[in-house]
């Protein structure tokens, strides 16, 4: 039977949609079914419901009604103890510092450098409004036993830390294979193909250049200037006058005698009409 989850004030959250992040443990933090459970006890909210909180870190519920177990998230458990509460990054530093969220504000007073909302103390921190830090946490991918990523993948995964606001999430492979090795295994063939393609392109370019040189050697050198049919201006040239001496017809004069057309050739003479 699944353990019940409780709000910090001891109220049952059986109808809240929250489930334990480690059902096999005596006590466990609880997050909504759509949230990402983090091993430090907090939830990364990912609800898709209308008007629901999304993409933020929050304090959820716990299976310990008294909330005395260290498995329960201790910070912000006294703020809106009847509900969940956001945990806001207020100082972005190598080790990020947080405040409990306050509706309608950032939860942080930039003038005083203090949180607006005080929170209960932890063993090494007094009760007050001083911004606090969170333990590092990993994504819990199996809520039935609280399992995080295998040991051989820890060096190649992005651990969710308080300061890693823009980190990327690692994807777990069910057979425990190493993501980095898989990526490298895919990259090596691609690199070989790219190198082969580059070599082929260079070979073809050299071959084309050699063929161009041979073609230029085989073609004869042009003699004189090129003959252009068009005028340099791009217009057709004006027609030259025809040499009349080259195209004379050989007819000096033409006469009509007795209704018959007579042509006078060079050196000949047509007799005058009426002469004997």
Short mmCIF file of C-alpha atoms in Angstrom, two decimals:
data_model
loop_
_atom_site.label_atom_id
_atom_site.label_comp_id
_atom_site.label_asym_id
_atom_site.label_seq_id
_atom_site.Cartn_x
_atom_site.Cartn_y
_atom_site.Cartn_z
CA UNK A 1 0.00 0.00 0.00
CA UNK A 2 1.33 3.41 -0.96
CA UNK A 3 2.34 5.70 1.89
CA UNK A 4 0.32 8.85 2.47
CA UNK A 5 1.86 12.29 2.09
CA UNK A 6 1.34 15.10 4.60
CA UNK A 7 1.60 18.86 4.67
CA UNK A 8 3.89 20.43 7.30
CA UNK A 9 0.92 21.10 9.59
CA UNK A 10 0.14 17.36 9.62
CA UNK A 11 -2.83 17.53 7.27
CA UNK A 12 -3.13 14.58 4.90
CA UNK A 13 -2.47 15.33 1.28
CA UNK A 14 -4.05 12.17 -0.04
CA UNK A 15 -6.11 14.13 -2.57
CA UNK A 16 -3.29 16.46 -3.53
CA UNK A 17 -1.85 14.27 -6.30
CA UNK A 18 1.51 14.05 -4.48
CA UNK A 19 3.30 10.70 -4.23
CA UNK A 20 6.49 9.62 -2.39
CA UNK A 21 9.76 10.08 -4.27
CA UNK A 22 11.05 6.88 -2.64
CA UNK A 23 8.23 4.49 -1.84
CA UNK A 24 10.67 1.95 -0.38
CA UNK A 25 12.01 4.29 2.32
CA UNK A 26 10.61 4.68 5.83
CA UNK A 27 10.06 8.36 5.16
CA UNK A 28 10.29 10.25 1.91
CA UNK A 29 9.63 13.65 0.42
CA UNK A 30 6.60 13.80 -1.88
CA UNK A 31 6.16 15.59 -5.19
CA UNK A 32 3.28 15.87 -7.61
CA UNK A 33 3.13 13.15 -10.26
CA UNK A 34 4.12 15.61 -13.00
CA UNK A 35 7.02 17.07 -10.97
CA UNK A 36 10.65 16.00 -11.00
CA UNK A 37 11.75 14.56 -7.66
CA UNK A 38 15.18 15.78 -6.56
CA UNK A 39 17.20 13.70 -4.11
CA UNK A 40 17.67 16.68 -1.75
CA UNK A 41 13.94 16.52 -0.91
CA UNK A 42 12.62 19.31 -3.13
CA UNK A 43 10.49 19.23 -6.26
CA UNK A 44 11.02 20.79 -9.65
CA UNK A 45 7.46 21.63 -10.62
CA UNK A 46 6.41 20.68 -14.16
CA UNK A 47 2.62 20.81 -14.01
CA UNK A 48 0.76 21.34 -17.29
CA UNK A 49 -2.57 22.13 -15.64
CA UNK A 50 -4.14 25.52 -16.25
CA UNK A 51 -3.01 28.22 -13.77
CA UNK A 52 -0.66 25.72 -12.08
CA UNK A 53 2.86 26.59 -10.96
CA UNK A 54 5.49 25.47 -13.42
CA UNK A 55 9.27 25.49 -13.91
CA UNK A 56 10.20 26.37 -10.35
CA UNK A 57 11.73 24.68 -7.32
CA UNK A 58 9.33 24.03 -4.47
CA UNK A 59 8.92 22.42 -1.08
CA UNK A 60 6.34 19.68 -1.40
CA UNK A 61 4.94 17.18 1.09
CA UNK A 62 6.43 14.37 3.19
CA UNK A 63 5.38 10.91 4.37
CA UNK A 64 6.35 11.79 7.95
CA UNK A 65 3.32 13.53 9.54
CA UNK A 66 5.59 15.22 12.11
CA UNK A 67 8.11 16.40 9.48
CA UNK A 68 10.93 15.60 11.91
CA UNK A 69 12.58 13.16 9.52
CA UNK A 70 15.62 14.46 7.67
CA UNK A 71 14.07 13.00 4.52
CA UNK A 72 11.53 15.83 4.66
CA UNK A 73 12.60 19.17 3.18
CA UNK A 74 13.33 21.38 6.20
CA UNK A 75 13.54 24.84 4.66
CA UNK A 76 10.21 26.63 4.14
CA UNK A 77 8.21 23.96 5.97
CA UNK A 78 6.87 26.63 8.32
CA UNK A 79 5.82 28.94 5.45
CA UNK A 80 2.29 28.18 4.22
CA UNK A 81 2.42 24.97 6.22
CA UNK A 82 -1.01 24.04 4.89
CA UNK A 83 0.24 24.00 1.30
CA UNK A 84 3.35 23.78 -0.85
CA UNK A 85 5.79 26.68 -1.11
CA UNK A 86 8.24 27.87 -3.74
CA UNK A 87 11.98 28.09 -3.10
CA UNK A 88 13.43 31.11 -4.91
CA UNK A 89 17.03 31.59 -6.01
CA UNK A 90 17.89 35.12 -4.82
CA UNK A 91 21.68 35.23 -5.02
CA UNK A 92 23.17 33.71 -8.15
CA UNK A 93 26.65 32.64 -7.09
CA UNK A 94 28.86 29.54 -7.32
CA UNK A 95 26.85 28.34 -4.32
CA UNK A 96 23.38 29.76 -4.84
CA UNK A 97 21.35 31.17 -1.97
CA UNK A 98 17.60 30.88 -1.61
CA UNK A 99 14.59 32.37 0.10
CA UNK A 100 11.15 30.96 0.72
CA UNK A 101 8.78 32.30 -1.90
CA UNK A 102 6.25 34.92 -0.95
CA UNK A 103 3.16 35.43 -3.07
CA UNK A 104 3.36 38.62 -5.11
CA UNK A 105 7.07 39.27 -4.50
CA UNK A 106 10.50 37.87 -5.22
CA UNK A 107 10.87 36.76 -1.59
CA UNK A 108 14.06 38.82 -1.19
CA UNK A 109 14.72 42.32 0.11
CA UNK A 110 17.59 43.64 -1.99
CA UNK A 111 18.03 46.64 0.33
CA UNK A 112 18.63 44.64 3.48
CA UNK A 113 19.96 41.51 1.78
CA UNK A 114 17.48 39.44 3.76
CA UNK A 115 14.52 37.23 2.89
CA UNK A 116 11.07 38.65 3.51
CA UNK A 117 10.01 35.35 4.97
CA UNK A 118 11.78 33.72 7.89
CA UNK A 119 12.06 29.95 8.04
CA UNK A 120 12.66 27.31 10.66
CA UNK A 121 16.22 26.53 11.62
CA UNK A 122 18.31 23.63 10.46
CA UNK A 123 20.91 21.98 12.72
CA UNK A 124 23.63 24.36 11.56
CA UNK A 125 21.56 27.47 10.91
CA UNK A 126 19.56 29.65 13.32
CA UNK A 127 15.97 30.61 12.63
CA UNK A 128 15.78 33.84 10.66
CA UNK A 129 15.58 35.62 7.33
CA UNK A 130 19.13 34.96 6.16
CA UNK A 131 19.22 33.45 2.63
CA UNK A 132 20.04 29.75 2.83
CA UNK A 133 21.77 27.16 0.65
CA UNK A 134 20.49 23.77 -0.43
CA UNK A 135 22.27 20.46 -0.69
CA UNK A 136 23.09 19.20 -4.15
CA UNK A 137 20.54 16.85 -5.60
CA UNK A 138 20.13 14.39 -8.44
CA UNK A 139 17.06 13.53 -10.44
CA UNK A 140 15.14 10.55 -9.07
CA UNK A 141 13.95 8.57 -12.07
CA UNK A 142 12.30 5.69 -10.20
CA UNK A 143 9.90 6.62 -7.42
CA UNK A 144 9.34 3.01 -6.41
CA UNK A 145 12.85 2.79 -4.91
CA UNK A 146 14.20 6.35 -5.11
CA UNK A 147 16.88 5.37 -7.60
CA UNK A 148 18.98 8.09 -9.16
CA UNK A 149 21.42 7.68 -12.05
CA UNK A 150 23.89 4.77 -11.80
CA UNK A 151 27.36 5.34 -10.42
CA UNK A 152 29.05 4.89 -13.81
CA UNK A 153 26.97 7.74 -15.22
CA UNK A 154 27.47 10.32 -12.48
CA UNK A 155 30.55 11.85 -14.08
CA UNK A 156 28.66 12.39 -17.32
CA UNK A 157 25.40 13.77 -15.93
CA UNK A 158 24.42 17.26 -14.95
CA UNK A 159 23.77 17.37 -11.22
CA UNK A 160 21.02 19.76 -10.14
CA UNK A 161 22.67 22.22 -7.77
CA UNK A 162 21.26 25.35 -6.18
CA UNK A 163 23.34 27.52 -8.50
CA UNK A 164 22.78 25.53 -11.68
CA UNK A 165 19.80 27.54 -12.87
CA UNK A 166 20.52 26.93 -16.55
CA UNK A 167 21.84 23.35 -16.38
CA UNK A 168 20.71 20.66 -18.78
CA UNK A 169 19.07 17.44 -17.70
CA UNK A 170 20.69 14.10 -18.44
CA UNK A 171 18.59 11.29 -19.85
CA UNK A 172 18.80 7.90 -18.24
CA UNK A 173 19.29 4.77 -20.31
CA UNK A 174 17.49 1.73 -18.93
CA UNK A 175 20.45 -0.59 -19.49
CA UNK A 176 22.84 1.67 -17.57
CA UNK A 177 24.95 2.51 -20.61
CA UNK A 178 27.22 5.50 -20.50
CA UNK A 179 25.74 8.51 -22.31
CA UNK A 180 29.14 10.01 -22.97
CA UNK A 181 30.33 6.80 -24.61
CA UNK A 182 27.20 6.65 -26.73
CA UNK A 183 27.74 10.22 -27.87
CA UNK A 184 31.38 9.57 -28.64
CA UNK A 185 30.49 6.38 -30.51
CA UNK A 186 28.11 8.34 -32.71
CA UNK A 187 30.54 11.19 -33.26
CA UNK A 188 33.45 9.02 -34.47
CA UNK A 189 31.68 7.63 -37.59
CA UNK A 190 30.37 11.08 -38.42
CA UNK A 191 33.88 12.51 -38.17
CA UNK A 192 35.26 9.80 -40.46
CA UNK A 193 32.53 10.46 -43.03
CA UNK A 194 33.18 14.20 -42.91
CA UNK A 195 36.92 13.67 -43.42
CA UNK A 196 36.29 11.32 -46.36
CA UNK A 197 33.91 13.80 -47.98
CA UNK A 198 36.41 16.65 -47.60
CA UNK A 199 39.18 14.52 -49.15
CA UNK A 200 36.94 13.61 -52.10
CA UNK A 201 36.07 17.26 -52.75
CA UNK A 202 39.74 18.30 -52.73
CA UNK A 203 40.61 15.45 -55.14
CA UNK A 204 37.86 16.50 -57.57
CA UNK A 205 38.94 20.15 -57.47
CA UNK A 206 42.53 19.21 -58.31
CA UNK A 207 41.34 16.97 -61.15
CA UNK A 208 39.25 19.77 -62.66
CA UNK A 209 42.18 22.18 -62.52
CA UNK A 210 44.44 19.66 -64.29
CA UNK A 211 41.87 19.20 -67.05
CA UNK A 212 41.58 22.97 -67.51
CA UNK A 213 45.35 23.27 -67.94
CA UNK A 214 45.43 20.47 -70.52
CA UNK A 215 42.57 22.05 -72.46
CA UNK A 216 44.36 25.40 -72.62
CA UNK A 217 47.50 23.66 -73.90
CA UNK A 218 45.56 21.92 -76.71
CA UNK A 219 43.72 25.01 -77.94
CA UNK A 220 45.64 27.16 -80.54
CA UNK A 221 46.60 30.70 -79.65
CA UNK A 222 44.22 33.30 -81.22
CA UNK A 223 45.63 35.06 -84.34
CA UNK A 224 45.13 38.80 -84.44
CA UNK A 225 42.24 40.51 -82.87
CA UNK A 226 38.85 39.01 -82.55
CA UNK A 227 36.30 40.07 -85.16
CA UNK A 228 33.29 41.65 -83.57
CA UNK A 229 30.10 41.68 -85.60
CA UNK A 230 28.63 44.37 -83.45
CA UNK A 231 29.94 47.83 -82.96
CA UNK A 232 31.76 48.34 -79.63
CA UNK A 233 28.80 50.44 -78.58
CA UNK A 234 26.61 47.38 -78.98
CA UNK A 235 24.74 48.77 -82.04
CA UNK A 236 24.79 47.43 -85.57
CA UNK A 237 27.20 49.43 -87.79
CA UNK A 238 25.76 51.79 -90.43
CA UNK A 239 25.63 50.27 -93.92
CA UNK A 240 28.44 51.44 -96.19
CA UNK A 241 27.55 53.01 -99.60
CA UNK A 242 27.75 50.60 -102.51
CA UNK A 243 30.58 51.27 -104.95
CA UNK A 244 28.78 52.21 -108.15
CA UNK A 245 31.86 51.38 -110.19
CA UNK A 246 31.74 47.77 -109.01
CA UNK A 247 28.05 47.33 -109.74
CA UNK A 248 27.44 49.31 -113.02
CA UNK A 249 24.85 47.74 -115.27
CA UNK A 250 26.65 48.39 -118.55
CA UNK A 251 23.63 50.34 -119.97
CA UNK A 252 24.27 53.99 -120.87
CA UNK A 253 20.85 55.03 -122.17
CA UNK A 254 17.46 53.55 -123.03
CA UNK A 255 15.26 54.58 -125.98
CA UNK A 256 11.88 53.57 -127.35
CA UNK A 257 11.80 53.16 -131.12
CA UNK A 258 8.57 52.17 -132.88
CA UNK A 259 7.16 51.02 -129.58
CA UNK A 260 10.18 48.85 -128.86
CA UNK A 261 12.51 49.56 -125.88
CA UNK A 262 16.11 49.92 -127.01
CA UNK A 263 19.13 50.02 -124.64
CA UNK A 264 22.33 51.73 -125.61
CA UNK A 265 25.38 49.81 -124.60
CA UNK A 266 28.75 51.44 -123.97
CA UNK A 267 30.50 52.22 -127.25
CA UNK A 268 27.34 51.94 -129.29
CA UNK A 269 25.15 54.68 -130.65
CA UNK A 270 21.48 54.50 -131.48
CA UNK A 271 20.78 56.21 -134.83
CA UNK A 272 18.73 59.33 -134.62
CA UNK A 273 15.16 59.03 -135.78
CA UNK A 274 14.75 59.97 -139.50
CA UNK A 275 18.42 59.58 -140.43
CA UNK A 276 19.31 57.54 -143.49
#
